Each structure stands twice: as structure tokens, then as C-alpha cells.
Coordinates of C-alpha atoms and ligand atoms in Angstrom, one line a residue:
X16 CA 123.9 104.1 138.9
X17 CA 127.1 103.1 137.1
X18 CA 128.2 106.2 135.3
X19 CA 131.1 104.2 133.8
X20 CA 128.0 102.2 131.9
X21 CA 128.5 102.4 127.9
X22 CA 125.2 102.6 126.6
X23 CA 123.8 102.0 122.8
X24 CA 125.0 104.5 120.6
X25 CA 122.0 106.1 120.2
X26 CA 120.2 106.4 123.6
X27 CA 117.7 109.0 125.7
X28 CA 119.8 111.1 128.3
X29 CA 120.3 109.8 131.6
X30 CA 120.5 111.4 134.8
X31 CA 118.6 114.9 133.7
X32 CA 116.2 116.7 135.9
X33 CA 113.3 117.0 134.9
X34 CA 111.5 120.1 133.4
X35 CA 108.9 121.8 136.2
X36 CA 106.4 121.2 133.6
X37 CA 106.8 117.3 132.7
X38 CA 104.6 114.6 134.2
X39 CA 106.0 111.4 135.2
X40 CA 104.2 108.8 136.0
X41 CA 104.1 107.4 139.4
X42 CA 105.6 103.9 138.2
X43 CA 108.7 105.2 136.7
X44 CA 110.9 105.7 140.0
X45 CA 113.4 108.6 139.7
X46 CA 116.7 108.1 141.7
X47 CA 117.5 110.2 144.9
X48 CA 118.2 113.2 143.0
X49 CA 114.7 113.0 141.5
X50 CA 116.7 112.3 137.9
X51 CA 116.5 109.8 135.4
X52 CA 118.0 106.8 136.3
X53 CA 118.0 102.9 134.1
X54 CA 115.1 101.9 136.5
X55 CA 112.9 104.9 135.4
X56 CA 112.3 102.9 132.3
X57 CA 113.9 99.8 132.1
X58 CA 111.4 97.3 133.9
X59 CA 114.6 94.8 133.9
X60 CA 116.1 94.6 137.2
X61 CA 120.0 95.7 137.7
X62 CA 120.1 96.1 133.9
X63 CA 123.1 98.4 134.0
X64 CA 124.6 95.5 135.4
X65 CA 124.4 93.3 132.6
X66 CA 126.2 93.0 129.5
X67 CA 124.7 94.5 126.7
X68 CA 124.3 91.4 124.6
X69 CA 122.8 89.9 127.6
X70 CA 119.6 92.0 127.3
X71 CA 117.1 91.4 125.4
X72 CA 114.9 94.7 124.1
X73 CA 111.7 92.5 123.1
X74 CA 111.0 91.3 127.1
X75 CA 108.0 92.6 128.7
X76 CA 109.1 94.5 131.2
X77 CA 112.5 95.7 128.9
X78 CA 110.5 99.7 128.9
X79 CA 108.6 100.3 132.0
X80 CA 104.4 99.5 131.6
X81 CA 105.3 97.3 127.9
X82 CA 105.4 96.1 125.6
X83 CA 104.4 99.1 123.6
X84 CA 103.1 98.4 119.9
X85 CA 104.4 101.8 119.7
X86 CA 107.2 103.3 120.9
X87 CA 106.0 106.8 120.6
X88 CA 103.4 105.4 123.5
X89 CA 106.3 104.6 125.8
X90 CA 107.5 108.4 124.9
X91 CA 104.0 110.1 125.6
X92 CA 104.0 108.7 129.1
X93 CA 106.4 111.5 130.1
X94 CA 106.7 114.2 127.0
X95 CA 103.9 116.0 125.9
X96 CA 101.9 113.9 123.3
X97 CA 100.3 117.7 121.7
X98 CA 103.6 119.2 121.1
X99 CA 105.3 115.6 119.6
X100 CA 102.9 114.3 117.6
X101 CA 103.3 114.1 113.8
X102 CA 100.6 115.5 111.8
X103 CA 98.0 112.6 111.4
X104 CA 96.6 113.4 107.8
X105 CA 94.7 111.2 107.7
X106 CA 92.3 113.3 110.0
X107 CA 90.1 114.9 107.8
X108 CA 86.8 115.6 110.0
X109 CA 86.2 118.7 112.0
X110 CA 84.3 118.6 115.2
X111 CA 81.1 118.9 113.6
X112 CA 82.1 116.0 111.8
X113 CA 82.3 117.9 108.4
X114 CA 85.3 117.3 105.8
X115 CA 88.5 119.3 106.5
X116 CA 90.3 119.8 103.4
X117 CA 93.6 121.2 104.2
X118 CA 95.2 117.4 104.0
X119 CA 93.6 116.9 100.7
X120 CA 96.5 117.4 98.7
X121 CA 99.1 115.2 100.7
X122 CA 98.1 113.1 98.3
X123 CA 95.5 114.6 95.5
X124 CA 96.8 117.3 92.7
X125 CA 93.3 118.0 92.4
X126 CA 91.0 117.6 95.5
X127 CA 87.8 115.6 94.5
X128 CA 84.7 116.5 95.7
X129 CA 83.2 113.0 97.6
X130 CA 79.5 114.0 96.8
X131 CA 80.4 113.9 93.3
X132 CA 83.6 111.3 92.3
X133 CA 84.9 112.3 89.1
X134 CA 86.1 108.2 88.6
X135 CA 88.9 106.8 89.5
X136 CA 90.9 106.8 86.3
X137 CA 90.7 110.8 86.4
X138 CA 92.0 111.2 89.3
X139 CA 95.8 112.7 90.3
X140 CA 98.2 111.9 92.7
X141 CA 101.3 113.3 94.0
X142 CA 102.9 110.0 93.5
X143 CA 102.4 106.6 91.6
X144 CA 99.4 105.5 94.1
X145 CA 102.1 102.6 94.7
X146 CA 104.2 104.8 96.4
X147 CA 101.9 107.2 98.2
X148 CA 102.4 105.7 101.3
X149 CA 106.7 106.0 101.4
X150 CA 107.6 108.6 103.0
X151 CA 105.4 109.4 106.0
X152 CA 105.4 105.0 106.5
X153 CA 108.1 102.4 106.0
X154 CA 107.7 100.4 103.1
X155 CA 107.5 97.7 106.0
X156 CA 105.2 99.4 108.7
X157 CA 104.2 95.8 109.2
X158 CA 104.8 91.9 109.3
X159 CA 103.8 90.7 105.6
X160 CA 103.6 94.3 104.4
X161 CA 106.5 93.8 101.7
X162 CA 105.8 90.1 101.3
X163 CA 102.2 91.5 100.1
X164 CA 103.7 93.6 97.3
X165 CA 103.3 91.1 94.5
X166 CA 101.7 90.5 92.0
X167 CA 98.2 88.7 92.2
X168 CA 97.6 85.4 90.6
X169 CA 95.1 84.8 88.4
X170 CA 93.1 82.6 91.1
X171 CA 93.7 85.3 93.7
X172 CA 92.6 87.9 91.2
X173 CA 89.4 85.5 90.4
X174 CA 88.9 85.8 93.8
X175 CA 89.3 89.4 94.7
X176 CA 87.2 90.2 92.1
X177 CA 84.3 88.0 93.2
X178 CA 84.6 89.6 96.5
X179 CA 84.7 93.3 94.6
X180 CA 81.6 92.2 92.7
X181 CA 79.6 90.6 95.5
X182 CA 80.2 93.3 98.4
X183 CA 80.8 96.1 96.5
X184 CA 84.1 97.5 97.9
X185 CA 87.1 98.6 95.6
X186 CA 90.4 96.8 96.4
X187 CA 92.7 98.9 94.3
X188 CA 96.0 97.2 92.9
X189 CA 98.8 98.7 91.4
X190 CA 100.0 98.8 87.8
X191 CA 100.6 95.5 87.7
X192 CA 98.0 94.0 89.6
X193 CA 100.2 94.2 92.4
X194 CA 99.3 94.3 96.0
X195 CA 99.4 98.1 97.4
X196 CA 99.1 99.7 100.8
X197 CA 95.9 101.2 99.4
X198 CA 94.5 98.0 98.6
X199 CA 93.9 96.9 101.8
X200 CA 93.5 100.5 103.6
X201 CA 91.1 102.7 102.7
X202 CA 93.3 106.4 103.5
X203 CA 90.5 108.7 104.3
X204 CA 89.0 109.0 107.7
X205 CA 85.7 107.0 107.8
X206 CA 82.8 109.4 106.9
X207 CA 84.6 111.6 104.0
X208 CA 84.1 109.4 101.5
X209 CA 80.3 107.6 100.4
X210 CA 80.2 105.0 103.3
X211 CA 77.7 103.5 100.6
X212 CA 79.8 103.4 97.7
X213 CA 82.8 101.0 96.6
X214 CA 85.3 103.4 97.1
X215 CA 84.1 104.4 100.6
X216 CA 83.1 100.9 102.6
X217 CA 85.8 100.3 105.1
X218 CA 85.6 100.1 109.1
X219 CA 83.5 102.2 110.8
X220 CA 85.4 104.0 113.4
X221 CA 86.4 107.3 113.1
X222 CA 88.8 107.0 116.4
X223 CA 92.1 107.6 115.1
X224 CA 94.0 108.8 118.1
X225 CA 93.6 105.2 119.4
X226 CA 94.5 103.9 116.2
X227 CA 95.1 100.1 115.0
X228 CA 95.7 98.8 118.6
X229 CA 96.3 95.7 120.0
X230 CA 95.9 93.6 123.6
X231 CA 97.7 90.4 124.5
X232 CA 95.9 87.3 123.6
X233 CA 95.4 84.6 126.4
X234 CA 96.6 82.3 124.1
X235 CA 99.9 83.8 124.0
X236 CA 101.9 82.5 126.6
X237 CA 100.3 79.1 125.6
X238 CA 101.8 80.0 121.8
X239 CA 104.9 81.1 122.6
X240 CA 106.0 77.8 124.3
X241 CA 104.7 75.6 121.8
X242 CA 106.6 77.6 119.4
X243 CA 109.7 77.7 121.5
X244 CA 111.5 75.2 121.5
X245 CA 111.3 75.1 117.3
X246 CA 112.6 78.7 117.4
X247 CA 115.4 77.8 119.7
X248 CA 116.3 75.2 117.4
X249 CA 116.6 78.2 114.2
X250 CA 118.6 80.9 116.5
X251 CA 115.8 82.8 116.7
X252 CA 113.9 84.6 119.6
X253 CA 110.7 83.5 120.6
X254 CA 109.6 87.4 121.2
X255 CA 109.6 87.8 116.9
X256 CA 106.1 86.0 117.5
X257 CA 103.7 87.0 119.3
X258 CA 100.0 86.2 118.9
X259 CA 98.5 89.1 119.6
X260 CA 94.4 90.2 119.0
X261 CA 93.7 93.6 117.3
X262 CA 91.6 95.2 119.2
X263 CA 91.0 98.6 117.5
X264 CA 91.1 98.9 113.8
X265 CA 90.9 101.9 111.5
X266 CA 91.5 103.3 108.0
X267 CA 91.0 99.0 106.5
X268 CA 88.5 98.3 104.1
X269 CA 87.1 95.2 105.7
X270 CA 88.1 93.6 109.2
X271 CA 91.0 91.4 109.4
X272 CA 90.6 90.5 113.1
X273 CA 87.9 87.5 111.6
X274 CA 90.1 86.8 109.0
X275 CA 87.4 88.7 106.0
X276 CA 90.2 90.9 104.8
X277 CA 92.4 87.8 104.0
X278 CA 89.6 85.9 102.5
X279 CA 89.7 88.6 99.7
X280 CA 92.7 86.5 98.6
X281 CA 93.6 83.8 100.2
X282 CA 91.1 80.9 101.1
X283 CA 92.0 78.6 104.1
X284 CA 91.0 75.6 102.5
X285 CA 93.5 74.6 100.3
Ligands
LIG21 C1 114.1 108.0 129.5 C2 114.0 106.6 129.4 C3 115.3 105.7 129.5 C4 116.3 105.7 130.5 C5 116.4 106.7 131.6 C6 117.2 104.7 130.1 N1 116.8 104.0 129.0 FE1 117.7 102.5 128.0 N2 116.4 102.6 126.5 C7 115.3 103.5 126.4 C8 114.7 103.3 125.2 C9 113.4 104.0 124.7 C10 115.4 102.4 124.4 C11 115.2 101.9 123.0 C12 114.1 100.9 122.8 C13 113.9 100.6 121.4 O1 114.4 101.2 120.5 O2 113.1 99.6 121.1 C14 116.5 102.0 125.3 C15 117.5 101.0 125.0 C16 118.4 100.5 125.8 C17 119.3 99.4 125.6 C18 119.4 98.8 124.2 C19 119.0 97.4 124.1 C20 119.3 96.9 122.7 O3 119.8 95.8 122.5 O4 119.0 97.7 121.7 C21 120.0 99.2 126.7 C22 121.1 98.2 126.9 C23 119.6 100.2 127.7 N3 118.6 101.0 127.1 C24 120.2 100.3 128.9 C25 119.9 101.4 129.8 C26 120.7 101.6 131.0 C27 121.8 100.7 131.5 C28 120.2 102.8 131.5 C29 120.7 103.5 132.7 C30 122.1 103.9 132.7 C31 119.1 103.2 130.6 N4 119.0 102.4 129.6 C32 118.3 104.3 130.9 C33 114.9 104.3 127.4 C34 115.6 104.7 128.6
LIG22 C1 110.6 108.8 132.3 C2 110.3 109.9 131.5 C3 110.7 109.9 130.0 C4 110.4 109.0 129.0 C5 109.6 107.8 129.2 C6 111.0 109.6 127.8 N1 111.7 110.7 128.1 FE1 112.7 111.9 126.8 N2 113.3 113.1 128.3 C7 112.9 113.0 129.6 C8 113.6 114.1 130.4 C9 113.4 114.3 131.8 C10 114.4 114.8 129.5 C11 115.3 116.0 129.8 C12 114.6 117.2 129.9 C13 114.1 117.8 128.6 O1 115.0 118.0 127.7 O2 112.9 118.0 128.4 C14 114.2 114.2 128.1 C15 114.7 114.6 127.0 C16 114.4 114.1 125.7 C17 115.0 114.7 124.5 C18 115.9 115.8 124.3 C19 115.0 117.1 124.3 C20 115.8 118.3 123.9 O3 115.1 119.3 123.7 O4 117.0 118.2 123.7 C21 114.5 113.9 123.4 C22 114.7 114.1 121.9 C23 113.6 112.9 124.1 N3 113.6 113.1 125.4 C24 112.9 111.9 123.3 C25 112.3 110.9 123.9 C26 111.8 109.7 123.2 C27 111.8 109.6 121.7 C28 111.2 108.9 124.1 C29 110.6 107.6 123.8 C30 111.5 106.6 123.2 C31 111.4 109.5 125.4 N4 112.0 110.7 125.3 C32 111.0 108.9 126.6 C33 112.0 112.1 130.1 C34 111.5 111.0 129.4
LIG23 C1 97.0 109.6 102.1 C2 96.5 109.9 100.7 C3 95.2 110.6 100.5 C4 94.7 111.7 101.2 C5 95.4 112.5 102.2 C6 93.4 111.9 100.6 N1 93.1 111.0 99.7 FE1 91.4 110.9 98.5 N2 92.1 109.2 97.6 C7 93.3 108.6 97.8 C8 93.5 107.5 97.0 C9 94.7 106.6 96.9 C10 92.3 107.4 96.2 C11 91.9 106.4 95.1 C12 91.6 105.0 95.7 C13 91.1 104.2 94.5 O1 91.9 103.9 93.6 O2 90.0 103.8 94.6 C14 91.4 108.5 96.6 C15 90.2 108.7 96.1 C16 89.4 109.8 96.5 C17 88.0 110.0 96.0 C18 87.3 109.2 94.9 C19 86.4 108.2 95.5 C20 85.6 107.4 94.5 O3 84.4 107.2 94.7 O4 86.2 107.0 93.5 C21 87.6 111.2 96.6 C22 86.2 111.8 96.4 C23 88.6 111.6 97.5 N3 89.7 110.7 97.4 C24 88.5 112.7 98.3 C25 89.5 113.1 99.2 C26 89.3 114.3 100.1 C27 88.1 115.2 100.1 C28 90.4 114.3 100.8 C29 90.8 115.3 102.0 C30 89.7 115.5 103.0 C31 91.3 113.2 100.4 N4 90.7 112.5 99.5 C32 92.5 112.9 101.0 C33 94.3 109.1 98.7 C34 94.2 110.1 99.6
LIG24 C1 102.0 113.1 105.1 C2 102.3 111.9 105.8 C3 101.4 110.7 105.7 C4 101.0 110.1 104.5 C5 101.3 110.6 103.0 C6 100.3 108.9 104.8 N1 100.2 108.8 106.2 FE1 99.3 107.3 107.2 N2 99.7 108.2 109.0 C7 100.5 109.4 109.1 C8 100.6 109.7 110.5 C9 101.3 110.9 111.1 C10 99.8 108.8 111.2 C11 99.5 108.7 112.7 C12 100.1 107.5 113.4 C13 101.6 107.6 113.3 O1 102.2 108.6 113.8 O2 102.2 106.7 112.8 C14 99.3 107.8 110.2 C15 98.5 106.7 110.5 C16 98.1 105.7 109.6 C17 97.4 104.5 109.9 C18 96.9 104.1 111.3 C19 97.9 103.6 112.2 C20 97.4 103.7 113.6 O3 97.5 102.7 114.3 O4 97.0 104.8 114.0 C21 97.3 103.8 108.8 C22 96.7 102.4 108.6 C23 97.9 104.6 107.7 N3 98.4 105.8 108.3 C24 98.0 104.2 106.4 C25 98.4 105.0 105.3 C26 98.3 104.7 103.9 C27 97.7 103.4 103.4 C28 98.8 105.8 103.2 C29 98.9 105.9 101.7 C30 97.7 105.9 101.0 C31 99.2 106.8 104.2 N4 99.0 106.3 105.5 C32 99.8 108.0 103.9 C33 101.1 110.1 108.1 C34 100.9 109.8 106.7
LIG25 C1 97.4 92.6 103.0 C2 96.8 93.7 103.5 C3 97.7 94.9 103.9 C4 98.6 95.6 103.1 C5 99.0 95.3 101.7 C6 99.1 96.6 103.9 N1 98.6 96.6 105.2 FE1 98.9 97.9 106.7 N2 97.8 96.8 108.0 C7 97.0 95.7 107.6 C8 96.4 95.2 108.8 C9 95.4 94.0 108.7 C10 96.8 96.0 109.9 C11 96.5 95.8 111.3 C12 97.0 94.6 111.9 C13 98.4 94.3 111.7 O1 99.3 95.2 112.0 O2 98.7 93.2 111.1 C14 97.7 97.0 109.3 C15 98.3 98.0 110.1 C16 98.9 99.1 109.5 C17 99.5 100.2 110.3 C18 99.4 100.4 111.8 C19 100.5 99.6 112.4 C20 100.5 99.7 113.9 O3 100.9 98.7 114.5 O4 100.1 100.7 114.4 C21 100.1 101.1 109.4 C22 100.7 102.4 109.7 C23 99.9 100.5 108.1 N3 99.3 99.3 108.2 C24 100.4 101.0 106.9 C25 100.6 100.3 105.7 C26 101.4 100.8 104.6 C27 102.1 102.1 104.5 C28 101.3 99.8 103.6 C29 102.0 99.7 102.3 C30 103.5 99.7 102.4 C31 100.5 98.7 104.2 N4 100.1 99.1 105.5 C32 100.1 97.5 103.5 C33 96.9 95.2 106.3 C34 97.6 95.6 105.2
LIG26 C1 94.7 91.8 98.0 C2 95.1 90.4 98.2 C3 95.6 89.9 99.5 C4 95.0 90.2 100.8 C5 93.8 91.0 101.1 C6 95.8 89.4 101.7 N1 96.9 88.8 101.1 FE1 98.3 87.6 102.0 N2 99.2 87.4 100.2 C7 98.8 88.0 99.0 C8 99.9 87.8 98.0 C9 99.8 88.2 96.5 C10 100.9 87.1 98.6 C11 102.3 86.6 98.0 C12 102.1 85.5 97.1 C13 101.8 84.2 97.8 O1 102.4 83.9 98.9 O2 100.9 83.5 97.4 C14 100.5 86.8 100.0 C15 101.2 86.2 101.0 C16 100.8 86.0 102.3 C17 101.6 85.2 103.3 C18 102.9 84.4 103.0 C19 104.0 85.4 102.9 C20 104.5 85.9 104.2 O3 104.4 87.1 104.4 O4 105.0 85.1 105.0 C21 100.9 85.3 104.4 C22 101.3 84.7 105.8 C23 99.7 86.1 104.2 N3 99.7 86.5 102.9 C24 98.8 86.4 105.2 C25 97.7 87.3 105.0 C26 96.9 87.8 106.0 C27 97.0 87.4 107.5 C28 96.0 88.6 105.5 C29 94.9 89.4 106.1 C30 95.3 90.4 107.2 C31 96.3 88.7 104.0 N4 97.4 87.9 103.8 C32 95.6 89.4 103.1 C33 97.6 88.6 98.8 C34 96.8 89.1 99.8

């Protein structure tokens, strides 16, 4: 390994032995010395041997086993997921699937009781429910997620509110019917609040440890060239776009791998 190599400022340790008690999997090779070496989890060959600008972090293979929607996923694969892991508040069922309330107030002054709302004009928050979210998330944990924080139309509120009327779900907007985190996700686990009532219809999985995941869509490869050579001609990397499928989703108040969760607000047609 070149020891000479000047790696990014802020980088994982290389060439450490590893602790008796970590697990690594079989696919990330360790050098001689049984220590970390590039190739435990770059996938790129000889990468210490290329120029820095030369590499590009969104290639497949750039970590070992990727691309990772996550890069906590990457991390797990050798540190111990249990002892890492941020509290996920947003678990609020106990084994016997029966509400949990110590996460309550990450976000409630006064915890409501779901068998009997109070309404949602009494209740408190912690924050304006605009900014609940900041904080824990980026105010960009995803593509369109700050684009999104506008204010509606009147024919998208037409719309929204048709949808609110004729499916009974609450889409909840901010002060000025703006878009908000909360009014596509529904924060609760699935099952605390009335699955039945407008506040409480979202997606029906209770998995969060899987999460919002994704898998790579056939139709990718196919995608990415057509979009190529348009890219190329902007000075941007083909990688930024990737068509991707969701294949898990959690903690949304209608699907948006069909495209229903859009429909709320936008309609194709026009
Ligand atoms: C323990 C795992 C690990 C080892 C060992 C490792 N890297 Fe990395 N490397 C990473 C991770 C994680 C990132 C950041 C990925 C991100 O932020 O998206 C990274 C980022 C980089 C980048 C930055 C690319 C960019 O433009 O931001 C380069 C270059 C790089 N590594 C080269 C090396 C070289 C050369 C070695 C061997 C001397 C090495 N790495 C060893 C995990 C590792
Ligand atoms: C190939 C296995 C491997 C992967 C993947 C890996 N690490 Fe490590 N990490 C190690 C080893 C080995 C050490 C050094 C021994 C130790 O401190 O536990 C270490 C040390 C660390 C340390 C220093 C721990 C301390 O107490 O000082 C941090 C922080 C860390 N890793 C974070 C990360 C993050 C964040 C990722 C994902 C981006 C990651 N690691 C991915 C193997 C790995
Ligand atoms: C991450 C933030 C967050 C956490 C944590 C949270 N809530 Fe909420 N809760 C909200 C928001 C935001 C609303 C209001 C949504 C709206 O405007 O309709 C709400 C509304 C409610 C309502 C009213 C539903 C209705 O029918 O109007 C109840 C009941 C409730 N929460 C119970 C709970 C309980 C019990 C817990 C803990 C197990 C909890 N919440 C944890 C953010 C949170
Ligand atoms: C106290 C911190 C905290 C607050 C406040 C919080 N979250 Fe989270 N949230 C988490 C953690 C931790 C996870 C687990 C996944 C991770 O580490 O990102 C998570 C996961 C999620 C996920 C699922 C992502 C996945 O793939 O697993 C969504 C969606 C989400 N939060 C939305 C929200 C929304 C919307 C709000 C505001 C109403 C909110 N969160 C408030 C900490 C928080
Ligand atoms: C227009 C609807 C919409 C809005 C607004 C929105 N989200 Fe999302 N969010 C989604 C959808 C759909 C997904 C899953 C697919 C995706 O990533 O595009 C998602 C995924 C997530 C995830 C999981 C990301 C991952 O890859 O694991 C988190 C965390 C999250 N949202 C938090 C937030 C927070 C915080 C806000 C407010 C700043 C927000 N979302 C605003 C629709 C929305
Ligand atoms: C609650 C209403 C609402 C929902 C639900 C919604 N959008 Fe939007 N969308 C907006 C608003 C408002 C804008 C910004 C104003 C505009 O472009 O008309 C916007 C803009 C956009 C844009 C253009 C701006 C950009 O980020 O490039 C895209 C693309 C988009 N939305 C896609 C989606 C997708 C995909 C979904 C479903 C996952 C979705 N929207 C769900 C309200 C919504």
C-alpha cells in the first residue's frame, strides 16, 4: 500500500488491526498483516494509484458490496450496528405491539392519547410543525425535498383537498399552505395512531429497521445511457441520476412507488 498516499481530509483509518471482537466480512480482503488496506473497501482497482480527482465516489463498486443508499449500511458491515445506531424515534411499538410512549415528546409538549385525539388545532409541538423534522434530518434528506417546500397553488390545493375529502387521509401543510415533511410522512410508526382515521392512514408496514429501501431497476443501465450523452454535454455525472425502484416504504401516508402520493398534487396529464 502506498503510505506516501494523501487521502481526503476527512477519511476512516487505514492500516489498523482489527479489534478481536469485529466481524469482517469475507469480501473485504485485509492485507498481509490482516489490516485495513484501500482494497478492504474500495471495490476500485489500484485506487491508491490514481489521482484523487480521477476517482469518482458515485461508481458502483467505489465502497465494497455498493452502492449503499446509506452509508451507515456500508459502516454496519464491519462495526456493530446495536452499539452505532441513532435512536430511531420513530419506534414507538413494544414487542407486544402496544404504544411505547417514551418518544412521545420528541415532538409533543403534551402527549395525546390516540384512542381519544384531542384535534389537531390543540395540539403542541416542540417546534413550528415546519421545522420538527431539522435537526435529527437535513432539510434535504432527499431529491425534491426543498424544491417541495412551497407554497401550494390554488389548483394543487383544489386538488389535494379532493384527495383529503375523497380518501379520507390528512395531508397537513404548514402555515402557509406550504409543503412540509409531515405532509407527505405520517411520523408515527404504523399502528399507534387510528389506522381508520385521517390522521392515521399511511403505509402499512411496521418494519422500520429495513426502512425506505431501494433495489436497482432493470431499466437503469438502459436510463443512464440514454441520459448520458445529454449530461456529458452539461458537465455533469451521469451517477446524479439513477432510476432506482423503492422497494420498502415506511412512515408515508400513501405509496409513491405507483405514483398515488404525487397524484395528491400533481396530475400527469397536463
Ligand atoms: C474502512 C474503510 C476504508 C478504507 C480502509 C479506505 N477507505 Fe477510502 N473511503 C471510505 C469511505 C467510507 C469514504 C467516503 C465515502 C463517502 O463519503 O461517500 C472514502 C472515501 C475515499 C476517497 C474520496 C473520494 C472523494 O472524492 O470524496 C478516496 C480518494 C479514498 N477513499 C481512497 C482511499 C485509499 C487510497 C485508501 C487506502 C490508502 C482508502 N481509501 C482506504 C472507506 C475506506
Ligand atoms: C472493513 C471494515 C470497516 C468498515 C467497512 C468501516 N470500518 Fe470503521 N473501523 C474499522 C476498524 C478495523 C477500525 C479500528 C479499530 C477500532 O477502532 O475499532 C475502525 C475504526 C473506526 C472509528 C474510530 C473508532 C474509535 O473508537 O476511534 C470510527 C469513528 C469508524 N471506524 C467509523 C466508521 C464509519 C463511519 C464507517 C462507514 C463510513 C466505517 N467505520 C466503516 C473497520 C471498518
Ligand atoms: C417526530 C414527531 C412526532 C413524534 C415522535 C410523535 N408524534 Fe404524534 N404527531 C406528530 C405530528 C406532526 C402530529 C400532527 C399531524 C397533523 O397535523 O395531523 C401528531 C399528531 C398526533 C395525534 C393526533 C392524531 C389525530 O387524530 O389528530 C396523536 C393522538 C399523536 N400524535 C400521538 C402520538 C403518540 C402517542 C406518540 C408517541 C408514541 C407520538 N404521537 C409521537 C408528530 C409526532
Ligand atoms: C429525535 C430525532 C428525530 C426526529 C425529531 C425525527 N426523526 Fe425521523 N428518524 C430518526 C432516526 C434516528 C431514524 C432512523 C434512520 C436514520 O438513522 O436515519 C429516522 C427515520 C425516519 C424515516 C425513515 C427512513 C428510513 O429509511 O428508515 C423517515 C421517513 C423519517 N424519519 C421522517 C421523519 C419526519 C417526517 C420527522 C418530523 C415529523 C422526523 N422524522 C423526526 C430520527 C428523528
Ligand atoms: C413530496 C413528498 C415528500 C416530502 C415533502 C418529503 N418527503 Fe421524505 N420521502 C418522500 C418519499 C416518496 C420518500 C421515499 C422515496 C424517495 O427517497 O424519493 C422519502 C424518503 C425519506 C427518507 C428516507 C430517505 C432514505 O433514502 O432513506 C427520509 C429520512 C425522509 N424522507 C425525511 C423527510 C424530511 C425530514 C422531509 C422534510 C424536510 C421530507 N422527507 C419531505 C416524500 C416526501
Ligand atoms: C402536497 C403536494 C405535493 C405532493 C404530494 C408532491 N408534490 Fe411535487 N411539487 C409540489 C409543489 C408545491 C412543487 C413546487 C411548485 C411547482 O413546481 O409547481 C412541486 C414540484 C415538483 C417537481 C419539480 C421541482 C423539482 O424538484 O425538480 C417535481 C419533479 C416533483 N414535484 C415531483 C414529485 C413527485 C415524484 C412526487 C411523489 C413522490 C411529488 N412531487 C409529490 C407539490 C407536491
Amino acid at each position: 500500500m502506498a503510505q506516501e498516499y494523501k487521502l481526503p481530509a476527512v477519511h476512516h483509518q487505514v492500516a489498523v488491526t482489527i479489534p478481536a471482537d469485529m466481524q469482517i466480512p469475507e469480501n473485504f480482503k485485509l492485507d498481509k498483516n490482516k489490516q485495513l488496506q484501500c482494497a478492504t473497501c474500495h471495490g476500485i482497482a489500484d485506487i491508491e494509484n490514481i489521482p484523487l480527482e480521477e476517482i469518482d465516489p458515485q461508481a458502483t463498486d467505489f465502497l465494497n458490496g455498493g452502492p449503499y443508499q446509506k452509508l451507515t449500511n456500508f459502516c454496519y458491515a464491519c462495526h456493530d450496528k446495536q452499539d452505532n445506531q441513532k435512536l430511531n424515534i420513530h419506534k414507538m411499538l413494544n414487542k407486544q405491539q402496544q404504544v411505547n410512549q417514551d418518544h412521545c415528546d420528541f415532538c409533543h409538549l403534551e402527549i395525546p392519547d390516540p384512542a381519544e385525539p384531542p384535534g389537531k388545532e390543540v395540539l403542541k409541538f416542540r417546534l413550528p410543525k415546519a421545522k420538527l423534522c431539522w435537526g435529527c434530518h437535513l432539510k434535504t434528506p432527499h431529491l425534491n425535498a426543498i424544491t417541495h417546500q412551497q407554497k401550494l397553488s390554488d389548483k394543487m390545493l383544489e386538488q389535494l383537498q379532493k384527495t383529503q375529502d375523497q380518501q379520507q387521509i390528512r395531508f397537513p401543510l404548514g402555515e402557509d399552505k406550504q409543503v412540509i415533511c409531515i405532509t407527505c410522512h405520517n411520523s408515527h410508526q404504523y399502528g399507534v395512531l387510528d389506522a381508520d382515521s385521517e390522521a392515521g392512514k399511511q403505509i402499512a408496514n411496521t418494519d422500520l429497521d429495513t426502512g425506505i429501501s431501494y433495489q436497482p431497476h432493470a431499466w437503469n443501465e438502459v436510463y443512464q445511457q440514454d441520459k448520458q450523452k445529454r449530461l456529458e454535454e452539461a458537465g455533469r455525472s451521469v451517477h446524479e441520476l439513477t432510476y432506482q425502484r423503492l422497494s420498502t416504504e415506511v412512515l408515508l401516508r400513501l405509496t409513491a412507488k405507483d405514483g398515488s402520493l404525487c397524484r395528491v398534487c400533481h396530475s400527469f396529464k397536463d
